[in-house]
XYZ file of C-alpha atoms in Angstrom:
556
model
C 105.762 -14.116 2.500
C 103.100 -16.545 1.250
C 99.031 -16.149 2.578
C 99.458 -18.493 4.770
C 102.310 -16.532 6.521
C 100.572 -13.599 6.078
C 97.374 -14.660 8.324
C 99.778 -16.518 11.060
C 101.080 -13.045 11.407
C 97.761 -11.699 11.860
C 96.717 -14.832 13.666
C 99.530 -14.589 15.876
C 99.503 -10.893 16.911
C 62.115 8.544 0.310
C 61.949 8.296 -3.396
C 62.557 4.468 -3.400
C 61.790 2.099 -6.674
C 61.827 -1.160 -4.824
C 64.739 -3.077 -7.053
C 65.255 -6.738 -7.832
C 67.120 -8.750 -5.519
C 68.419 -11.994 -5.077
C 66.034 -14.802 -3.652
C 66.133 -14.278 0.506
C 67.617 -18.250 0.900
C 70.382 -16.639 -1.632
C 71.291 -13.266 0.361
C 74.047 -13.224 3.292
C 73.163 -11.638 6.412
C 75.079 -9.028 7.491
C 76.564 -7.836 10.705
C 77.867 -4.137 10.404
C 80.404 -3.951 14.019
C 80.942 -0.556 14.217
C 83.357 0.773 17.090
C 83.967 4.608 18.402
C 86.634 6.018 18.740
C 88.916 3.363 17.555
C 92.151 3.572 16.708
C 94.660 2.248 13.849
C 96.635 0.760 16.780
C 94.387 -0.036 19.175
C 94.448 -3.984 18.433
C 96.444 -6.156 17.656
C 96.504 -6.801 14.306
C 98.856 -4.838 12.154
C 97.253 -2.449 9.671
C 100.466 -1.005 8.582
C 103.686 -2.164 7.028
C 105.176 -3.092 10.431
C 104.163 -4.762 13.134
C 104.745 -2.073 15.904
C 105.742 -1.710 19.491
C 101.783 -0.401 19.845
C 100.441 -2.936 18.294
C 100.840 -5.295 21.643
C 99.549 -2.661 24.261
C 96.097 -4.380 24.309
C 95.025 -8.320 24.170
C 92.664 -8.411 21.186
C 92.362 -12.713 20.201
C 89.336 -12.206 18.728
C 90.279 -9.420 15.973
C 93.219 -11.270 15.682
C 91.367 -14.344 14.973
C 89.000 -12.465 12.776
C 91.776 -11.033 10.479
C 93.169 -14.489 10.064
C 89.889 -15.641 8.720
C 88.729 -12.629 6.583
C 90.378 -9.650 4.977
C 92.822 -6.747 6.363
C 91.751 -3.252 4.902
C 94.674 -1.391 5.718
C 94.030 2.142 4.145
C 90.312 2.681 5.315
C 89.165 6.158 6.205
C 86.629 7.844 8.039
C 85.658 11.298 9.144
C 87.872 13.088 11.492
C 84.516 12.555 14.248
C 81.820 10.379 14.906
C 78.930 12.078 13.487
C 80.464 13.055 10.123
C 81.223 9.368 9.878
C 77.570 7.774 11.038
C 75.684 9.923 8.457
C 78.036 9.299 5.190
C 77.718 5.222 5.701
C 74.023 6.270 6.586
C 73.714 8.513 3.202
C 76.986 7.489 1.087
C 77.555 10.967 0.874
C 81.059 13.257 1.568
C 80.472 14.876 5.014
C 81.842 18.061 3.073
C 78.511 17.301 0.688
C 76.141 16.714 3.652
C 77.715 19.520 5.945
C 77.684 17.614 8.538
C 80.756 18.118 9.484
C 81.320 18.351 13.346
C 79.484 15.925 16.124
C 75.918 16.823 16.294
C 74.366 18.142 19.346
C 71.325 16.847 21.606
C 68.641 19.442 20.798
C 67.250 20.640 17.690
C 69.252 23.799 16.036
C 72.340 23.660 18.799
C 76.051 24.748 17.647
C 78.381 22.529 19.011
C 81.676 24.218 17.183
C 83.404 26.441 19.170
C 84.661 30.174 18.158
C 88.290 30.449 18.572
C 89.297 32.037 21.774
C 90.074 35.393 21.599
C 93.618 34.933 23.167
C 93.970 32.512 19.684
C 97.767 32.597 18.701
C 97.020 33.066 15.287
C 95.029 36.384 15.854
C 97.730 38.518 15.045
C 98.184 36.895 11.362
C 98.485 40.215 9.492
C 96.161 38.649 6.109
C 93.067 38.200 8.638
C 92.506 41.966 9.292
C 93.744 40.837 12.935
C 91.034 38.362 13.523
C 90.197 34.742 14.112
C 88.401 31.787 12.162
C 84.766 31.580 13.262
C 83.364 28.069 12.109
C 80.767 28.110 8.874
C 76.957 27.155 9.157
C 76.414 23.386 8.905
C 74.028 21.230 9.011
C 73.560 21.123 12.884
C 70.194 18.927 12.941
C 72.363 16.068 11.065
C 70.594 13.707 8.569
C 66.616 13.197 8.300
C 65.065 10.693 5.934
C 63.598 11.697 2.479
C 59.904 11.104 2.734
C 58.251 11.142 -0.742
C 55.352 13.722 -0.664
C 56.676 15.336 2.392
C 56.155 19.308 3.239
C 57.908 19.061 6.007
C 61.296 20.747 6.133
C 63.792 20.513 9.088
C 66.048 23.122 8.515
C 70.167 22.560 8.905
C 69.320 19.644 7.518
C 70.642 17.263 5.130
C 67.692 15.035 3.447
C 69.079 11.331 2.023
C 67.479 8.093 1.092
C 68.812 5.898 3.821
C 70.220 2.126 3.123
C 69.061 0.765 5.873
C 64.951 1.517 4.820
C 66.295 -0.182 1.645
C 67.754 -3.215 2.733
C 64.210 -2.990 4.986
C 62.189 -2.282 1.983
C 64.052 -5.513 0.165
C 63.173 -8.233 2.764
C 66.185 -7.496 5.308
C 65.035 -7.690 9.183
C 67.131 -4.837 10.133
C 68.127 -4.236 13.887
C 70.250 -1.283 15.650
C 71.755 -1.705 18.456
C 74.065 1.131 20.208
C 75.050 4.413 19.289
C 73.164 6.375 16.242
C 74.089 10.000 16.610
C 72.617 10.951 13.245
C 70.129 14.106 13.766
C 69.099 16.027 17.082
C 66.334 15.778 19.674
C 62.869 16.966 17.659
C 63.764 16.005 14.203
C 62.628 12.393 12.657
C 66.024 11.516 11.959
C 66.686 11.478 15.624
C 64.952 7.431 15.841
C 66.298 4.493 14.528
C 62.975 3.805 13.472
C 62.319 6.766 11.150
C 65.739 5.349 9.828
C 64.340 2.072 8.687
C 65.641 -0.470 11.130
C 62.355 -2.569 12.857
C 64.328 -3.109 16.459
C 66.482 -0.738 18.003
C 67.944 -1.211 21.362
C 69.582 2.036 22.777
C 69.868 4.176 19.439
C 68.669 8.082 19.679
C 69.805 11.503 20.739
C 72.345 10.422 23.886
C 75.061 12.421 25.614
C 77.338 9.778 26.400
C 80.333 11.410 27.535
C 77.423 12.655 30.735
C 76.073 8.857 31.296
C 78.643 6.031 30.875
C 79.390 1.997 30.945
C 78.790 1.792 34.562
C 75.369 -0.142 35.260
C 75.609 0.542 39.147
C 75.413 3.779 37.789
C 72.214 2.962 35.897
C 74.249 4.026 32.225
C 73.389 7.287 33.505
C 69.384 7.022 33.281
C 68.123 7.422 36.831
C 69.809 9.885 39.089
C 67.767 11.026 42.271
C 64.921 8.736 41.752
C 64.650 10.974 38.362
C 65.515 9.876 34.612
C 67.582 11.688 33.176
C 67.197 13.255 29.253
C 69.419 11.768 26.524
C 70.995 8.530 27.672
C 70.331 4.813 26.238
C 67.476 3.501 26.761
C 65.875 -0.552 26.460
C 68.459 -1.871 29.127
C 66.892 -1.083 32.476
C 67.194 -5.081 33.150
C 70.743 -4.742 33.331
C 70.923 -1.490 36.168
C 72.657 -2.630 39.327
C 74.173 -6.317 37.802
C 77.795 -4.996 37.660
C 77.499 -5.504 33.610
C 79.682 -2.883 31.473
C 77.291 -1.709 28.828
C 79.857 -3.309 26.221
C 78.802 -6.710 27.055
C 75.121 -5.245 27.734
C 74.780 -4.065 24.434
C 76.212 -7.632 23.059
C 73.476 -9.662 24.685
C 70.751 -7.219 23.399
C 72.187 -7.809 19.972
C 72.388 -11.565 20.202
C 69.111 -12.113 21.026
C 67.495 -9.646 18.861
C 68.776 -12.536 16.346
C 66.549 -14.792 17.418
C 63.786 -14.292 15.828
C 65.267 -13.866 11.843
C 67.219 -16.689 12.637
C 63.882 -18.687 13.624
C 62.265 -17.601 10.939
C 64.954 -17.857 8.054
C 64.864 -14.551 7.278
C 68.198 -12.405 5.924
C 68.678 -9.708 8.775
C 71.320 -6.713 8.926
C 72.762 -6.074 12.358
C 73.896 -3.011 13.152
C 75.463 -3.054 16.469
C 77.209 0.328 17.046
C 79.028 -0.046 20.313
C 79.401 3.038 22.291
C 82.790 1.994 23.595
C 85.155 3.409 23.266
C 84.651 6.544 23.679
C 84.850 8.816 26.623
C 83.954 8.678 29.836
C 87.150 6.297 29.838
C 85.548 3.665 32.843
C 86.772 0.139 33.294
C 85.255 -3.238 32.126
C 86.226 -4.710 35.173
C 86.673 -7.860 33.954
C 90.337 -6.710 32.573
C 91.302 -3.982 34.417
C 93.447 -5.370 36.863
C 95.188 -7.455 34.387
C 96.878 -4.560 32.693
C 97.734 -3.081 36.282
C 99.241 -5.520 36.542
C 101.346 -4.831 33.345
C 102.548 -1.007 34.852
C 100.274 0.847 32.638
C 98.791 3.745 34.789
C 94.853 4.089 35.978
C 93.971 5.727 32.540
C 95.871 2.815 30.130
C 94.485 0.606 32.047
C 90.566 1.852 32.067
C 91.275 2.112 28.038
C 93.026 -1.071 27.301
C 90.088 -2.941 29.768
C 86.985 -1.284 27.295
C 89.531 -2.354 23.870
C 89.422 -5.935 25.671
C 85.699 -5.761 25.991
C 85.234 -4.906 23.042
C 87.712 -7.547 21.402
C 85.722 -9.989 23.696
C 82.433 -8.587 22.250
C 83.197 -9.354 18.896
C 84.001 -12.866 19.790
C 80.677 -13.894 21.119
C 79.287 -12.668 18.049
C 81.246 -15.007 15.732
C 80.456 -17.619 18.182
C 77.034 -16.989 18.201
C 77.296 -17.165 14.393
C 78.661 -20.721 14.448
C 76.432 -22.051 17.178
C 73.755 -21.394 15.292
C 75.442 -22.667 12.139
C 74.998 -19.644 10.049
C 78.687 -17.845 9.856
C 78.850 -19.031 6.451
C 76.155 -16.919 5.064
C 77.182 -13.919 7.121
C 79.403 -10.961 6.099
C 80.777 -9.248 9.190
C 82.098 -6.134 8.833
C 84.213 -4.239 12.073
C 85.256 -0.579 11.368
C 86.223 2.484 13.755
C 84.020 5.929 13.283
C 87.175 7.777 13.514
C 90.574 8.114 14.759
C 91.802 6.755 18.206
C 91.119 10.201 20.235
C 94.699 11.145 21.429
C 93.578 14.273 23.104
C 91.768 13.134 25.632
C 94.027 13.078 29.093
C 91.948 10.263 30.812
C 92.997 7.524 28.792
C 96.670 8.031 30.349
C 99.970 7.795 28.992
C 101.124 11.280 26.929
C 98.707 12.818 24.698
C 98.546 13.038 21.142
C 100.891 10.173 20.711
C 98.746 6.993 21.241
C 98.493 6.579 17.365
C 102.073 6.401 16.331
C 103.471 5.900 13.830
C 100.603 7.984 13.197
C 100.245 12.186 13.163
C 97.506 13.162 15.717
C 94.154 11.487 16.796
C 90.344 11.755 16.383
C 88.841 15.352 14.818
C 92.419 15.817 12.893
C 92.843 15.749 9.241
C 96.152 13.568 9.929
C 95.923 9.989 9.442
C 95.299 9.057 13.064
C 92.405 10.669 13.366
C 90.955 9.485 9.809
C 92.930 6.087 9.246
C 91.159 3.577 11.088
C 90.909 -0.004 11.833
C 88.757 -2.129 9.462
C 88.277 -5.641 8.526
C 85.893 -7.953 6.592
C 85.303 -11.914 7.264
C 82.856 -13.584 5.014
C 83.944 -17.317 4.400
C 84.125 -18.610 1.140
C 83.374 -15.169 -0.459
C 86.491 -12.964 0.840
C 89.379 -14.944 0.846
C 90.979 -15.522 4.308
C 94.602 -14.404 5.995
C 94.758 -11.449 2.643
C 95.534 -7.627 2.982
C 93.808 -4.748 0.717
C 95.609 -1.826 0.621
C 93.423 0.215 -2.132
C 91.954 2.895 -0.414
C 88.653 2.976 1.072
C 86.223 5.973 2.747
C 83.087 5.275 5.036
C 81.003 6.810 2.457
C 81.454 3.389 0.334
C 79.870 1.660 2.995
C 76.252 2.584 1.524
C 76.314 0.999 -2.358
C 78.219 -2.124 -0.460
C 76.027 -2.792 1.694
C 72.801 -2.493 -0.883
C 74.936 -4.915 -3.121
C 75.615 -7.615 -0.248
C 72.343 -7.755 0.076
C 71.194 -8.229 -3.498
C 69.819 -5.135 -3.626
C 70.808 -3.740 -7.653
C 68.537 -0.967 -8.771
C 67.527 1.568 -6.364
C 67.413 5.521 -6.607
C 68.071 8.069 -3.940
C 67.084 11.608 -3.610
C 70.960 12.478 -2.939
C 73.943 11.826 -4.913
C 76.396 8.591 -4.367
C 79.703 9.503 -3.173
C 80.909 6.292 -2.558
C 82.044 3.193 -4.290
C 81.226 -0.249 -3.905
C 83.929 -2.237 -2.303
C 82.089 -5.906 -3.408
C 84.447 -6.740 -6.463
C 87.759 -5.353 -4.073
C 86.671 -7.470 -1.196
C 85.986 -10.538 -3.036
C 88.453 -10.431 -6.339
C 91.019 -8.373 -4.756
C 91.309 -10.839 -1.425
C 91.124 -13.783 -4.454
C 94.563 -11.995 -5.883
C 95.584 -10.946 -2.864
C 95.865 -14.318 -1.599
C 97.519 -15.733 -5.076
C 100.581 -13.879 -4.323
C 103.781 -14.707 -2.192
C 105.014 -11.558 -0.103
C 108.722 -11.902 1.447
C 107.390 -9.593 4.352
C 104.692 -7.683 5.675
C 106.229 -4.600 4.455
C 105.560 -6.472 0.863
C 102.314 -7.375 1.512
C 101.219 -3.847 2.372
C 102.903 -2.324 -0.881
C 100.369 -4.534 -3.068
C 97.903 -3.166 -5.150
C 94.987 -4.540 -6.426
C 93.865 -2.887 -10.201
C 91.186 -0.927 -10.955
C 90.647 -3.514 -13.983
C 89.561 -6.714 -11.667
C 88.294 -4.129 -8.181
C 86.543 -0.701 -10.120
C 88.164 0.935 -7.304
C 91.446 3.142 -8.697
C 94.283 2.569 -6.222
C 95.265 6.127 -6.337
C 91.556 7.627 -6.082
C 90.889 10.670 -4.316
C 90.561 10.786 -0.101
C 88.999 14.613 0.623
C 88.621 14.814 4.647
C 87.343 18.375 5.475
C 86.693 19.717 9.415
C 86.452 23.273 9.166
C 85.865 23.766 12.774
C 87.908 24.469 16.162
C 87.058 21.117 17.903
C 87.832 22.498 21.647
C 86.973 25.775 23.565
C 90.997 25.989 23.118
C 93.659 25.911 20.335
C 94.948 22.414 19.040
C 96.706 23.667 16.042
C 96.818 20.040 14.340
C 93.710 19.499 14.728
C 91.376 22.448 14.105
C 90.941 24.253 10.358
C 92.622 20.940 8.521
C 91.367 19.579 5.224
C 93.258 17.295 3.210
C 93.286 15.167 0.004
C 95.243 12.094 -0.175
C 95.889 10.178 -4.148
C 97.666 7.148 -3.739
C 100.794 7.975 -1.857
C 100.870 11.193 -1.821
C 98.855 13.677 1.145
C 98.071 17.278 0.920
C 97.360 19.094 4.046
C 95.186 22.727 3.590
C 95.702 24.484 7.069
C 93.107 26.674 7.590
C 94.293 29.191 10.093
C 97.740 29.517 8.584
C 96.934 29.012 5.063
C 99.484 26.625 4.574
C 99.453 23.664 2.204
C 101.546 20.686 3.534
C 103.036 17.775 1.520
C 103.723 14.512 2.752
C 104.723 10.691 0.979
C 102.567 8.487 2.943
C 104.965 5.753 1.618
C 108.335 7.062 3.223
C 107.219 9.008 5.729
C 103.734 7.270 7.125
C 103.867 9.890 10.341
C 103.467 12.908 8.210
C 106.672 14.536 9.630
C 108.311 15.353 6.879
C 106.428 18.453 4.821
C 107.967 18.413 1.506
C 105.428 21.156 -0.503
C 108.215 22.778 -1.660
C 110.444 20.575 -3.363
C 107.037 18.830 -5.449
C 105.155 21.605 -6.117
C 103.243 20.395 -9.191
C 101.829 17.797 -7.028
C 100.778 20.491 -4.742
C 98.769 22.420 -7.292
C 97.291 19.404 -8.604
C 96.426 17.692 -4.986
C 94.974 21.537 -4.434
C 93.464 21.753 -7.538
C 91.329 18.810 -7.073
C 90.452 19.704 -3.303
C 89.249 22.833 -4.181
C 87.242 21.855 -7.159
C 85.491 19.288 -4.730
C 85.028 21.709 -1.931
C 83.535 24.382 -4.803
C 81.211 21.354 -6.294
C 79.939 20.136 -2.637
C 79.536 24.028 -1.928
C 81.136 23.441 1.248
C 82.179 25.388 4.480
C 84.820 26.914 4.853
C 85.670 28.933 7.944
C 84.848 32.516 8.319
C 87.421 35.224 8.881
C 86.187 37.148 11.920
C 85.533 40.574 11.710
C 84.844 40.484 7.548
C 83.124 37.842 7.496
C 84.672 36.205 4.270
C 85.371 32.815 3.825
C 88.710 31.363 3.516
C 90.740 30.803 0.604
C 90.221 27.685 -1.555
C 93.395 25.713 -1.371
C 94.216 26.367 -4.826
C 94.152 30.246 -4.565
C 97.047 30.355 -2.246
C 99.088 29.336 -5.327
């Protein structure tokens, strides 16, 4: 199958030394589309080797149309939840590094894991002195910017040198729009603003799953006559119009491009749409429609906010073209974690609506890390391509500092992360020079470390050492894994079991086959546990001693 095949398919389905930079007329703008909760098979386009059954549940034109014109990353990663996610692009650090490793509450110092229940099936496990796995401490007040000469400290708190203060810093005009979820209510990392971005529409500490898309409903602001604490804020002139916030939140983005358009400066847009994550509530511009199809109330509220969402990011690109500047603008659309399959108000049967993938969002299985992601940027990432190398949200930082010129810079943390520019624009080059006989083909290319820096087989370390629910979900609580090219180890926690699965024969993670490779066990475990040691980070607590958890690699 040649590249032009290839896209009909797609088509058809802090301490800061200020560096030097390009010349502003010379850097892209860049439009980060980030989307929560968002499944592998969500859209339409097809991530994986097949085009699947799922793949059509939801009318999605404009990622469609997107894919056909930029590049298909079809192994990209991202923390098992939404916070964990948001602060490694934010810091380009591991979550297991940062500790941030379970969604962050509203208020300074709150817990928001959960103890396991005391009924937990796995009490009785004779090796944990007959109790359960309490969570470790974290870093509950999230991420809060590195302020040279600073004495203050915010405690459960992970201090980083933020990109967006850099691209800031370098001549960017840097807007947020959406969610931001990075640190709690009373700490500076809580604003946008301490964050380095100069506009930000609806960003801070918000409980969304308490307000919602509904704008009779005020997004959940006023209630009473009263405001309410810890909803989104800056869209009061859109309460009562009948607009879902998804198409709200568009707008405010579009014209906060006015003005660095006006004035010809290079601007990073960070529009973090809220959708689509619970409360599941219709865009009622679609709902109906899939009704209409026979999908119950709950597949139909869900695929009606994809839709929105689809139709969001085509006004952007239009925008882009109407104003004649989608040429010198990388857009970038990624999910912040898994599709969430546990969640009974999005219909149909739970913990199935990522298939072929294991699971959903907070698991260590590929559907809740394995996410959507794509990257248009015309004449620089070559259109209709697929790039199956491996990527992790934590790369997102040094890319994003190199598309926008940005070459020497130094943080107060560490760099987990790689920089994706030479994969997304000489790997889609290659990509795009070769003739696949199917998509199955296609998907089985790799790019080499030689021409991308990126090593195809390079290490994936997801850790969630938490129980996500105030009940047991055994596939999703205690997980962390390691995944080298196709090969996937599996550490779980409670059980102290290390799974093996071939990602390349069996992409569903059904078949555990530890025991007949078990030299790639000890070195997948070997390498885990070195990381986790190096990162110094939590591991669950056994209750009742009080002792950590084996490392993977002691269970040998």
């Amino acid at each position: 199958m040649n590249k032009q095949h290839i896209a009909a398919i797609a088509a058809g389905l802090p301490l800061l030394v200020l560096p030097s930079c390009r010349k502003a007329a010379e850097r892209p703008n860049i439009i980060f589309f980030l989307v929560d909760d968002f499944g592998w098979m969500d859209t339409q386009v097809p991530f994986g080797p097949d085009c699947y059954p799922e793949n059509n549940r939801h009318d999605t034109p404009n990622f469609l149309q997107m894919a056909a014109e930029g590049t298909i990353l079809t192994n990209a990663y991202a923390c098992p939840l939404s916070s964990p996610t948001r602060t490694s692009i934010l810091t380009g650090v591991n979550s297991a590094r940062t500790h941030v490793t379970n969604p962050l509450g509203s208020l300074r110092g709150a817990q928001t894991a959960y103890p396991s229940p005391d009924d937990s099936p796995w009490a009785t496990i004779d090796s944990l002195s007959g109790g359960c796995l309490d969570s470790p401490e974290w870093s509950v007040n999230g991420v809060n910017p590195a302020i040279p000469g600073s004495e203050d400290s915010i405690e459960d708190s992970f201090y980083g040198t933020v990109y967006p203060s850099i691209l800031k810093d370098n001549g960017y005009f840097t807007i947020h729009v959406g969610k931001a979820h990075w640190a709690t209510a009373g700490t500076p990392g809580c604003s946008p603003y301490n964050m380095g971005f100069v506009v930000n529409v609806a960003g801070g500490v918000v409980e969304f799953s308490k307000c919602g898309y509904r704008s009779e409903d005020n997004f959940g602001n006023i209630k009473d006559g009263r405001g309410v604490p810890f909803t989104p804020h800056n869209l009061m002139e859109y309460y009562g119009t009948g607009i879902h916030m998804t198409q709200a939140l568009t707008r405010e983005a579009l014209k906060s491009l006015e003005f660095p358009i006006r004035e010809k400066k290079p601007f990073y847009l960070f529009l973090s749409q809220y959708a689509v994550h619970t409360p599941i509530q219709d865009d009622p511009r679609f709902y109906e429609k899939y009704l209409a199809r026979g999908m119950d109330e709950g597949q139909a509220r869900f695929a009606s906010m994809i839709e929105g969402v689809d139709v969001s990011l085509g006004e952007i690109r239009a925008y882009l073209k109407e104003k004649g500047i989608e040429k010198n603008t990388v857009l970038i659309v990624m999910g912040d974690n898994g599709g969430n399959s546990e969640n009974k108000s999005k219909g149909g049967v739970p913990h199935t609506q990522n298939k072929p993938l294991r699971e959903g969002k907070a698991s260590c299985y590929e559907g809740g890390i394995r996410v959507p992601m794509l990257v248009c940027w015309p004449g620089k990432v070559a259109p209709g391509t697929r790039i199956n190398t491996p990527v992790i949200c934590e790369d997102l930082f040094p890319t994003l500092l190199h598309l926008g010129g940005v070459k020497d810079y130094k943080t107060v943390q560490q760099i987990d992360g790689k920089d994706l520019y030479d994969l997304l624009v000489k790997g889609s080059a290659l990509a795009s020079r070769q003739h696949f006989s199917s998509l199955e083909e296609a998907y089985s290319f790799e790019i080499p470390e030689s021409l991308s820096g990126i090593d195809p087989e390079r290490y994936i370390i997801s850790h969630y050492p938490h129980q996500w629910k105030p009940y047991v979900l055994s596939d999703i609580d205690y997980l962390s894994s390691i995944r080298s090219g196709e090969w996937k180890l599996v550490y779980r926690m409670r059980t102290r079991e290390l799974e093996l699965y071939n990602l390349t024969d069996d992409l569903g993670e059904q078949e555990n086959v530890a025991s007949a490779y078990p030299e790639i066990v000890k070195s997948l475990a070997t390498v885990l546990s070195d990381s986790l040691k190096k990162w110094d980070a939590g591991m669950p607590l056994v209750r009742g001693t009080g002792v950590p958890v084996e490392m993977p690699d002691e269970l040998l």
